[in-house]
mmCIF file of C-alpha atoms in Angstrom:
data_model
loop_
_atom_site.group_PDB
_atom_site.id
_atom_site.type_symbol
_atom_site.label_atom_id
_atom_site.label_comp_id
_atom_site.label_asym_id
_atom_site.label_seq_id
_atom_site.Cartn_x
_atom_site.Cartn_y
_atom_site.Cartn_z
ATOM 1 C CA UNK A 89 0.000 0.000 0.000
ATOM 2 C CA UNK A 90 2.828 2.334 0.559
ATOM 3 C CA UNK A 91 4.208 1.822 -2.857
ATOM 4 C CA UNK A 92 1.383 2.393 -4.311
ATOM 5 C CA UNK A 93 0.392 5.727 -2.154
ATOM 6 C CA UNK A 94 4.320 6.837 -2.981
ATOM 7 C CA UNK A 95 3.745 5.944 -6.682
ATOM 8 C CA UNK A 96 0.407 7.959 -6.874
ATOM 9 C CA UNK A 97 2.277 10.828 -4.985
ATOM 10 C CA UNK A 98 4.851 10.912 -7.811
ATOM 11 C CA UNK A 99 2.161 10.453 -10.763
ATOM 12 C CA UNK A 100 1.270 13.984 -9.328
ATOM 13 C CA UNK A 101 4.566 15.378 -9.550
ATOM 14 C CA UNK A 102 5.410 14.315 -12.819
ATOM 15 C CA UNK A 103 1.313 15.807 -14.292
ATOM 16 C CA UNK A 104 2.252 19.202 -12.589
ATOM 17 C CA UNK A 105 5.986 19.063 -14.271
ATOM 18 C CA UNK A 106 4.564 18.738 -17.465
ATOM 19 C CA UNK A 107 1.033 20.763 -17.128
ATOM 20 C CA UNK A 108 3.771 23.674 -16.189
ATOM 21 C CA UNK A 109 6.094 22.820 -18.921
ATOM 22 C CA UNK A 110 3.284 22.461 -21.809
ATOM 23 C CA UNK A 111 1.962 25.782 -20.604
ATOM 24 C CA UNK A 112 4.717 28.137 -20.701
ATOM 25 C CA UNK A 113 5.836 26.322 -23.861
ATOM 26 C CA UNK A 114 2.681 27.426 -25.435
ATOM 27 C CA UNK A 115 3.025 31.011 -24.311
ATOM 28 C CA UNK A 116 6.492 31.054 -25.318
ATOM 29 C CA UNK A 117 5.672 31.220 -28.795
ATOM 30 C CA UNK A 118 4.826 34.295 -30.916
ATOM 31 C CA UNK A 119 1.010 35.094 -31.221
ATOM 32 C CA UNK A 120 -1.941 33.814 -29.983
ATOM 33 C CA UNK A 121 -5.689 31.845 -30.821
ATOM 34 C CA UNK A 122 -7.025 35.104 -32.090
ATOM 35 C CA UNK A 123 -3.606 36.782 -33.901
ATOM 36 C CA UNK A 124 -4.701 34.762 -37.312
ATOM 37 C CA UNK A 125 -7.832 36.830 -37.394
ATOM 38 C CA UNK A 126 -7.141 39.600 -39.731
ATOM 39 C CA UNK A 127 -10.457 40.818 -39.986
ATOM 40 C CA UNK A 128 -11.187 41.688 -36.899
ATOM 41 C CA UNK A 129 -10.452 45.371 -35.799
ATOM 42 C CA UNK A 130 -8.687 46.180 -32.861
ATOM 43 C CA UNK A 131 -11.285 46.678 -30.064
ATOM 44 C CA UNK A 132 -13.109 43.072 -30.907
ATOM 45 C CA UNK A 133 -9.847 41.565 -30.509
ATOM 46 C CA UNK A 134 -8.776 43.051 -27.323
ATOM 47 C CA UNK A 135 -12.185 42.223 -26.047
ATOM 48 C CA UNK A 136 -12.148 38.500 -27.158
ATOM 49 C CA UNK A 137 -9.040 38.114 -25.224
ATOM 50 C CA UNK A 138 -10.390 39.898 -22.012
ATOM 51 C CA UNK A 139 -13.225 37.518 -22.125
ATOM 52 C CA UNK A 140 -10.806 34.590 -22.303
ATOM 53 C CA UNK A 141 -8.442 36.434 -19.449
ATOM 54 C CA UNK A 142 -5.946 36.349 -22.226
ATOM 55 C CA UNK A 143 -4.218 39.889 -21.446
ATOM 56 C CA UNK A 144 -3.952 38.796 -17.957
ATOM 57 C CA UNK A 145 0.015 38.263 -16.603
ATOM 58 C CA UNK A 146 1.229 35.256 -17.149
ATOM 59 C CA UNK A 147 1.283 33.646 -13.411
ATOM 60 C CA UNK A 148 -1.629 34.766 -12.887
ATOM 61 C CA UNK A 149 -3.673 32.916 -16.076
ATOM 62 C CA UNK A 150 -1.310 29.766 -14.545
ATOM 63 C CA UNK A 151 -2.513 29.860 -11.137
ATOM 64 C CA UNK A 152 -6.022 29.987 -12.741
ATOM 65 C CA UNK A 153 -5.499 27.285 -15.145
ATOM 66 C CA UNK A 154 -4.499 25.188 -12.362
ATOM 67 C CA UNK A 155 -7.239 26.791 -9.919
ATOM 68 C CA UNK A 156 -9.621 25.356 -12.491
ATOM 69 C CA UNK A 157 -8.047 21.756 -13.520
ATOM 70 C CA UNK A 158 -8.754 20.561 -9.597
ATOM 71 C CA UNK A 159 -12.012 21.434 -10.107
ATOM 72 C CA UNK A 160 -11.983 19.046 -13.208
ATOM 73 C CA UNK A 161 -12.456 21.920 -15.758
ATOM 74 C CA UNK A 162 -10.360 22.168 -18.751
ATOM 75 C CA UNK A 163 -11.291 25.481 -19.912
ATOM 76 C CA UNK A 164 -13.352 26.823 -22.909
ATOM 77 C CA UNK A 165 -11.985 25.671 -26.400
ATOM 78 C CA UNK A 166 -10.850 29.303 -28.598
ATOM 79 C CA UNK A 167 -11.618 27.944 -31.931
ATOM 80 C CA UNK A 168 -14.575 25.704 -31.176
ATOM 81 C CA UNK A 169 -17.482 28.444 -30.059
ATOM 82 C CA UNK A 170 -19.568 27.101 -27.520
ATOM 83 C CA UNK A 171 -17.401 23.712 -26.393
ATOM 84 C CA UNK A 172 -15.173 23.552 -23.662
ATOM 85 C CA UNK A 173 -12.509 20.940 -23.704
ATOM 86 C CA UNK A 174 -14.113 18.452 -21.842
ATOM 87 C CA UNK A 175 -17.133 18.243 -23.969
ATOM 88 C CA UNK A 176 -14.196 17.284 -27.045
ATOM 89 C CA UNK A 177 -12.169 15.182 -24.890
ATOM 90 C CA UNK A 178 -15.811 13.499 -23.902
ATOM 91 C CA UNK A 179 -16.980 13.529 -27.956
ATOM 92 C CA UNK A 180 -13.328 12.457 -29.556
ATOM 93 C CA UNK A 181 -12.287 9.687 -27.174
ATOM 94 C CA UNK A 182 -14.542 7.056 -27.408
ATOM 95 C CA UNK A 183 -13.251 7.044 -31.201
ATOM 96 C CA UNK A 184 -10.058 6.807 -30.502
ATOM 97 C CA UNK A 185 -10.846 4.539 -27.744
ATOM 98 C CA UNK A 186 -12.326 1.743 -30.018
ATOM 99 C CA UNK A 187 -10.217 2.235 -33.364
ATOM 100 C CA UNK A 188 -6.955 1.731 -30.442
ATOM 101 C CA UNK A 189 -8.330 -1.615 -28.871
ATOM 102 C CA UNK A 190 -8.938 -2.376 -32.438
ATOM 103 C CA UNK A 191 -5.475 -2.275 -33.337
ATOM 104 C CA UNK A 192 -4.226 -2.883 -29.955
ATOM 105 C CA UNK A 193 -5.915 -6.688 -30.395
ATOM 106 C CA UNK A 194 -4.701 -6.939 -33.923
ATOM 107 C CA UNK A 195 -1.314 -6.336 -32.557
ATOM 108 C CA UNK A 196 -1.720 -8.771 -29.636
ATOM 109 C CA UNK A 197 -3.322 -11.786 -31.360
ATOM 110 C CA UNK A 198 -0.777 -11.631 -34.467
ATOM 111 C CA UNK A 199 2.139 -10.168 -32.928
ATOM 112 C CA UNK A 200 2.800 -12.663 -29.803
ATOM 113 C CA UNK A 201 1.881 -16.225 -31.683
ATOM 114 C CA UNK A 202 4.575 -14.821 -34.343
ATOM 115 C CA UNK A 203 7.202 -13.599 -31.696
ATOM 116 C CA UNK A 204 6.491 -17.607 -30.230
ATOM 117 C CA UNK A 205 6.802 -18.657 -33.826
ATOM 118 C CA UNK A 206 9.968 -17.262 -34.156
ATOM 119 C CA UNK A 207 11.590 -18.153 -31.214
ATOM 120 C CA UNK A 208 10.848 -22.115 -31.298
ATOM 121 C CA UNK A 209 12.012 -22.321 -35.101
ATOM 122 C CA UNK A 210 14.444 -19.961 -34.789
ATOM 123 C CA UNK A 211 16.899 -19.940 -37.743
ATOM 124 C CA UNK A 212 14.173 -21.868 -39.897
ATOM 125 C CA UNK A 213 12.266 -20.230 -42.482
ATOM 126 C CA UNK A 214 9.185 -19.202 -40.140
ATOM 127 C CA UNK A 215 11.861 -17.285 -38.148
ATOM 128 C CA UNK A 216 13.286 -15.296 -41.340
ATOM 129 C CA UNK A 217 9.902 -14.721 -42.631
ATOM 130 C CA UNK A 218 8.917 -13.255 -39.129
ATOM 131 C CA UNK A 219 11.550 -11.678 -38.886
ATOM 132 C CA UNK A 220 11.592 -9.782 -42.595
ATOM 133 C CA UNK A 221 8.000 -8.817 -42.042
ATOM 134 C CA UNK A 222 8.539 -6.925 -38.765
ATOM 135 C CA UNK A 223 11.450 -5.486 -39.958
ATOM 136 C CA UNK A 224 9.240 -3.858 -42.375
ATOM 137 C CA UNK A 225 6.779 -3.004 -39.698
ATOM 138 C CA UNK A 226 9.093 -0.980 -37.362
ATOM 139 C CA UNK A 227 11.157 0.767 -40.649
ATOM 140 C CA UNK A 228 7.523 1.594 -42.406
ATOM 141 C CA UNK A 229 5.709 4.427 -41.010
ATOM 142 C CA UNK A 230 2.333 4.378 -40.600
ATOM 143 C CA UNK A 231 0.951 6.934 -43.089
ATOM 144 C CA UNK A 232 3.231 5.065 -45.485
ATOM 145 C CA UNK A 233 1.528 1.924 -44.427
ATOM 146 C CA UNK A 234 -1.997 4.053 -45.028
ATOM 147 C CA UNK A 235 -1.027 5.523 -47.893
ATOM 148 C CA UNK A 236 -0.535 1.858 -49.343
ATOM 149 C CA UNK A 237 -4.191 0.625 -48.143
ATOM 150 C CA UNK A 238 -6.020 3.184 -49.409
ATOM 151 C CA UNK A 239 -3.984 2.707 -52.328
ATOM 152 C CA UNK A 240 -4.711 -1.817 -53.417
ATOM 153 C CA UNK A 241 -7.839 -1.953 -51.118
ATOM 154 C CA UNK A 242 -9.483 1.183 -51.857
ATOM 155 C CA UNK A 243 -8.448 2.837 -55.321
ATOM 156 C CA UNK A 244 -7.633 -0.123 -57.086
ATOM 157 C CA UNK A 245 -9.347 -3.342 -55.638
ATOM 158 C CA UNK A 246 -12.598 -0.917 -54.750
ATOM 159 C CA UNK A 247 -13.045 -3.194 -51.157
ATOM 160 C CA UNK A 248 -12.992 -0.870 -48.311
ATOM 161 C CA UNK A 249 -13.898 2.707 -48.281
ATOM 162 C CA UNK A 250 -10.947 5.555 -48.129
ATOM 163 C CA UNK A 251 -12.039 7.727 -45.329
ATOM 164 C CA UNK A 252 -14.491 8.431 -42.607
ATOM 165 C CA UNK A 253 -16.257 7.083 -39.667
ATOM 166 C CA UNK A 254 -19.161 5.252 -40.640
ATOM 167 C CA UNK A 255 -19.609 1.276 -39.498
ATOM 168 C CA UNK A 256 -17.036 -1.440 -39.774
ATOM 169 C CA UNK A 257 -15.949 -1.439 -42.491
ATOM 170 C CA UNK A 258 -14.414 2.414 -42.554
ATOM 171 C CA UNK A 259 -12.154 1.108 -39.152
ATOM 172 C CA UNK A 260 -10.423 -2.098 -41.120
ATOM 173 C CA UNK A 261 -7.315 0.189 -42.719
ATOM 174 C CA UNK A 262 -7.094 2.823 -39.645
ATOM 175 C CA UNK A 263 -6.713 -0.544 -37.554
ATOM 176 C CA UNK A 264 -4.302 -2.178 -39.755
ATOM 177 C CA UNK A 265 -2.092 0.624 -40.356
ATOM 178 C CA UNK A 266 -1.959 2.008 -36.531
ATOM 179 C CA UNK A 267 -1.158 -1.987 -35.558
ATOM 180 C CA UNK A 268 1.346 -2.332 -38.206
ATOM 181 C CA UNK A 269 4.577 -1.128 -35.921
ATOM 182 C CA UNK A 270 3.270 -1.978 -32.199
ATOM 183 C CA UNK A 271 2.458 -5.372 -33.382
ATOM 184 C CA UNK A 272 6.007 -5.883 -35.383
ATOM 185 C CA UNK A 273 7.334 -4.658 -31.292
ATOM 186 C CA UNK A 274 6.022 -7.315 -29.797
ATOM 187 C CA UNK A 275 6.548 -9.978 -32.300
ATOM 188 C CA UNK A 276 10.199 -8.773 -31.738
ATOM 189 C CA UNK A 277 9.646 -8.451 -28.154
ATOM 190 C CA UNK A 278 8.436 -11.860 -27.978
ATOM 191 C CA UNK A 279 11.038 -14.094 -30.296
ATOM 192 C CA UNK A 280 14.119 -12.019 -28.307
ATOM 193 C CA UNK A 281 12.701 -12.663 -24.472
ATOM 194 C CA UNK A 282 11.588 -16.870 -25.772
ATOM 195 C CA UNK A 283 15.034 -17.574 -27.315
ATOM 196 C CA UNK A 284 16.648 -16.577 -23.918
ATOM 197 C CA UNK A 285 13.882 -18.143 -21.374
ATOM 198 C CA UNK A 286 14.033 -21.405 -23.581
ATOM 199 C CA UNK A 287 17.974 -21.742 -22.741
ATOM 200 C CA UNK A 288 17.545 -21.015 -18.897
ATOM 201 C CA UNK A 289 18.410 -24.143 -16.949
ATOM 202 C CA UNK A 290 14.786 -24.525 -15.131
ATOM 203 C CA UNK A 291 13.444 -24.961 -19.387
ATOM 204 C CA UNK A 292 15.851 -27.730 -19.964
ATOM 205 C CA UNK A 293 15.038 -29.224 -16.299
ATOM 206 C CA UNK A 294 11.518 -29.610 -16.897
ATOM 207 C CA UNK A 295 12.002 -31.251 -20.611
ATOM 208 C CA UNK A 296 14.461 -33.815 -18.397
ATOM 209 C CA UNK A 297 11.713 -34.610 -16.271
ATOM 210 C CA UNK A 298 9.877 -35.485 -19.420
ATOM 211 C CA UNK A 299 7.209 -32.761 -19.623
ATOM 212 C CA UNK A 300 5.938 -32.641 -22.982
ATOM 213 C CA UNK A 301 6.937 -29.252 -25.204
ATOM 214 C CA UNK A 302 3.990 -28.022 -25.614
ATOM 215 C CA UNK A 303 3.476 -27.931 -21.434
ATOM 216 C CA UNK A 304 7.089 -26.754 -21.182
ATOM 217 C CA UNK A 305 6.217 -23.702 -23.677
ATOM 218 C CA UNK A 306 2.821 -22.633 -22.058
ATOM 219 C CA UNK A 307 3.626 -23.078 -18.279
ATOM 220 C CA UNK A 308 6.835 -22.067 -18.157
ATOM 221 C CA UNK A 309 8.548 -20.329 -21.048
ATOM 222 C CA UNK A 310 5.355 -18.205 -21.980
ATOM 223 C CA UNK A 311 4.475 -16.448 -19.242
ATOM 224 C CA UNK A 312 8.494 -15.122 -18.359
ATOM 225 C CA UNK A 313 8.898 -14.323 -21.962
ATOM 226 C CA UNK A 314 5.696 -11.840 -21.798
ATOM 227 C CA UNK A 315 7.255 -9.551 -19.457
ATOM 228 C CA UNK A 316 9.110 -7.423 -21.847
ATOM 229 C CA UNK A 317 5.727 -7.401 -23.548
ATOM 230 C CA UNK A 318 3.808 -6.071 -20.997
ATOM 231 C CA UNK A 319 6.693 -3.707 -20.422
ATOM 232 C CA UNK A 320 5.988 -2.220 -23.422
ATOM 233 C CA UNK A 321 2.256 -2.204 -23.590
ATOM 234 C CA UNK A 322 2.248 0.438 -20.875
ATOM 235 C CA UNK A 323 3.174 3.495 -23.211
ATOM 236 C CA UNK A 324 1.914 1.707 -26.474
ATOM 237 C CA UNK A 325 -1.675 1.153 -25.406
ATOM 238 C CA UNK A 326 -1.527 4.702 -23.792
ATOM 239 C CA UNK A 327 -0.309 6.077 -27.222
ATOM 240 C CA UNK A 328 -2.746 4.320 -29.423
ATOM 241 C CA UNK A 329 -6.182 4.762 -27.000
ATOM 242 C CA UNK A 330 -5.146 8.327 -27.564
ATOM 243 C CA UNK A 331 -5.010 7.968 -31.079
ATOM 244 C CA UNK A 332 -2.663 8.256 -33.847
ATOM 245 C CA UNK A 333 -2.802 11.931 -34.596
ATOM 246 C CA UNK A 334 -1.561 10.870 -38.420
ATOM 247 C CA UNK A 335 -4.316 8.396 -39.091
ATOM 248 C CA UNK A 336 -6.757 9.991 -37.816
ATOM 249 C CA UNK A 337 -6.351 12.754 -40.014
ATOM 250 C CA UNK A 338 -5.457 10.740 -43.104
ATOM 251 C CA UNK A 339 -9.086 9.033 -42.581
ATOM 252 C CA UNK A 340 -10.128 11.759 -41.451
ATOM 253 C CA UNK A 341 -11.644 10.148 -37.845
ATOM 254 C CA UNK A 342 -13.414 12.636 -35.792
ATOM 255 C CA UNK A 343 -11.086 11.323 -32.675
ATOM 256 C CA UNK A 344 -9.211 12.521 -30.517
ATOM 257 C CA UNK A 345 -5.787 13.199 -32.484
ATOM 258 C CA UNK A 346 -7.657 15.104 -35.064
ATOM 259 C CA UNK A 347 -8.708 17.781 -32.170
ATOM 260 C CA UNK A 348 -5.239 17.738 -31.442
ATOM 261 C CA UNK A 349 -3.615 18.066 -34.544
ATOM 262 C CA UNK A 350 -6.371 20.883 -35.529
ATOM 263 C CA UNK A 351 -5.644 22.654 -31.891
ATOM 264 C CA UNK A 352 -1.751 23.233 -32.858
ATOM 265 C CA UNK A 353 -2.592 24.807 -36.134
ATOM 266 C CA UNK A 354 -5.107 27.268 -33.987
ATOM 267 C CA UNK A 355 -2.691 27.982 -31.600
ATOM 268 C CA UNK A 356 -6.078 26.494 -29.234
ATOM 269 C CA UNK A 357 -3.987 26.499 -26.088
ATOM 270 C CA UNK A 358 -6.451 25.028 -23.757
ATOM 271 C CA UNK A 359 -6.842 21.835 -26.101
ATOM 272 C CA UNK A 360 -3.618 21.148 -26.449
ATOM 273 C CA UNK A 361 -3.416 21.568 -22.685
ATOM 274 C CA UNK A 362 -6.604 19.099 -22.189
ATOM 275 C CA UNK A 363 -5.555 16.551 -24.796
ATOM 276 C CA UNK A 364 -1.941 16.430 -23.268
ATOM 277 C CA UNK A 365 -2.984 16.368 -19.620
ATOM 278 C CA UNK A 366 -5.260 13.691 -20.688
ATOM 279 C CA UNK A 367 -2.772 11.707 -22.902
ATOM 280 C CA UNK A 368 -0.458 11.974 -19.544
ATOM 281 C CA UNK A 369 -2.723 10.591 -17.007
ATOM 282 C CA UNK A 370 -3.149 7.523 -19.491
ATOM 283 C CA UNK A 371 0.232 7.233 -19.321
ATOM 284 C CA UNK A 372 0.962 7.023 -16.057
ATOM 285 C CA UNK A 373 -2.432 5.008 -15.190
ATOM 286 C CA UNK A 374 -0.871 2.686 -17.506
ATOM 287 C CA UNK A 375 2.813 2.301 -16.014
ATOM 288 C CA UNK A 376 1.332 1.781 -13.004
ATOM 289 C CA UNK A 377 -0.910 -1.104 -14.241
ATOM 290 C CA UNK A 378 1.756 -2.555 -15.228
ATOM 291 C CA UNK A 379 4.432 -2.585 -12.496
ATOM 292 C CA UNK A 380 0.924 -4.513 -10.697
ATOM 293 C CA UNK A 381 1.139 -6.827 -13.564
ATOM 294 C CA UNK A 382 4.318 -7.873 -13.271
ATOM 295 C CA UNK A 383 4.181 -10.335 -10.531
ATOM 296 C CA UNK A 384 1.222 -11.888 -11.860
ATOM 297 C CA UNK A 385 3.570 -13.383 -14.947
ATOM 298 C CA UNK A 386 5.926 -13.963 -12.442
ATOM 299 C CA UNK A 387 5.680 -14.599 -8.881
ATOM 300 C CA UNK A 388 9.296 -13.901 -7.811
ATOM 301 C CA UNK A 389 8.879 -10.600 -8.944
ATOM 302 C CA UNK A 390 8.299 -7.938 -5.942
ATOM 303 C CA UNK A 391 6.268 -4.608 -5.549
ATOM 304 C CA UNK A 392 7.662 -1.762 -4.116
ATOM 305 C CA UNK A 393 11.233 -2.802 -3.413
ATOM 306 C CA UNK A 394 13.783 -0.368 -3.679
ATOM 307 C CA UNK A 395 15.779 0.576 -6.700
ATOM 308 C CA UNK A 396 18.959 -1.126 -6.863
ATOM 309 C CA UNK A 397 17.825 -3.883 -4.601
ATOM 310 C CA UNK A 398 17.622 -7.220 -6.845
ATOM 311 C CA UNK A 399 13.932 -7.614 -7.613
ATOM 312 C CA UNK A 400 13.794 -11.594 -7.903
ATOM 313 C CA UNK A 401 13.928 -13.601 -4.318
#
């Protein structure tokens, strides 16, 4: 319980470093929400920005900010009349939300049997074939890997529609292409961590005591070689519930990374505060899940012991 309370404790610390950081970041740079308005005359702009406590000092539209995020209030949104941030975080997450456990399952269910694949016949031709296809994977971006789908499955071969947001079928390609890389990760995750748990000692004592393979593989080897991949489906899931800010604006998907993405070019500082106070919290929710997970895939594993001390009993 003290872990936990310490970890939660420094979850705080680390939000506040980077709320302060992301703010004066913002502020830092030339202009402003309403500086791109050319139109307007003088007067109307310096009374849009006194109704958004823009020409206020600098600490003292900080201390407000933060006044107003305990309260659980993100602010009003400066390009997006009548929303506040919390009413697009509320309408542009659940997209993101399902098109990431799309892909996040995609990755999963393909990338771990191949990482397995790979390890048990490694040096065979199911290893090199694993191993050339994630290679692709991580050195491919992903709006190269959309570019392509749209390309054979929706120019040429006419089976899937380009763009938008409208049933099933318009989420195939955004989930392929945002999988492509993560799942590639833990295929390569998976093969490196098998190959070494398959030549620990305890591996070759069970196959002595005549335990078939396949029992050897799923009791023992499998669950040691899935901590790396846990390890790194902390950030990853955290980064794709989010959304990919690319592919959501290449399919143009009214999530979460498209607010984002739009926010920058407005110079909309409270939603790129929201979305990156939001995106941080995932974060760190998910690290923590994580460190719980660990001794669940392996009981030797400890909670809470202190750096430097050896972590296995």
């Amino acid at each position: 319980m003290g872990y936990i309370i310490k970890r939660i404790f420094n979850a705080f610390i680390v939000l506040w470093i980077v709320i302060t950081i992301t703010f004066f970041l913002m502020h830092a740079i030339p202009g402003g929400p309403f500086t791109a308005e050319k139109s307007l005359p003088p007067y109307v702009l310096h009374s849009i920005e006194e109704r958004y406590k823009l020409n206020d000092p600098l600490y003292k539209q900080y201390g407000d900010y933060l006044c107003n995020l305990v309260q659980g209030d993100l602010g009003p949104s400066f390009k997006y009349p009548g929303r506040s941030v919390n009413d697009i975080i509320k309408d542009g997450f659940p997209v993101s939300f399902k098109l990431g456990i799309e892909a996040i399952l995609i990755a999963i269910i393909i990338g771990i049997p191949a990482g397995i694949l790979a390890g048990v016949k490694k040096d065979k031709w199911q290893d090199r074939a694993v191993n050339f296809f994630t290679t692709l994977g991580v050195a491919v971006p992903s709006f190269v890997v959309a570019a392509l789908l749209i390309y054979v499955l929706s120019t040429k071969l006419h089976l899937l529609p380009a763009a938008m947001w409208n049933g099933w079928r318009y989420e195939i390609m955004p989930a392929l292409a945002l999988s492509g890389m993560p799942m590639s990760f833990i295929a390569r995750l998976t093969r490196s961590s098998m190959l070494d748990i398959l030549s620990q000692d305890y591996i070759k004592t069970a196959r002595a005591k005549g335990l078939s393979w396949s029992k050897v593989l799923i009791k023992h080897a499998l669950p040691n070689s899935l901590i790396p991949v846990v390890t790194y489906l902390g950030p990853m899931t955290a980064s794709i519930l989010t959304g990919s800010f690319v592919i959501e604006t290449i399919f143009a998907i009214p999530g979460l990374g498209q607010y984002f993405v739009t926010s920058i070019y407005n110079r909309d500082y409270t939603v790129i505060l929201g979305v990156t106070i939001f995106y941080s919290v995932i974060v760190i929710v998910l690290n923590m899940v994580v460190d719980l997970l660990y001794p669940l895939l392996d009981p030797r594993i400890k909670i809470g012991e202190e750096k430097g001390e050896d972590r296995k009993s």
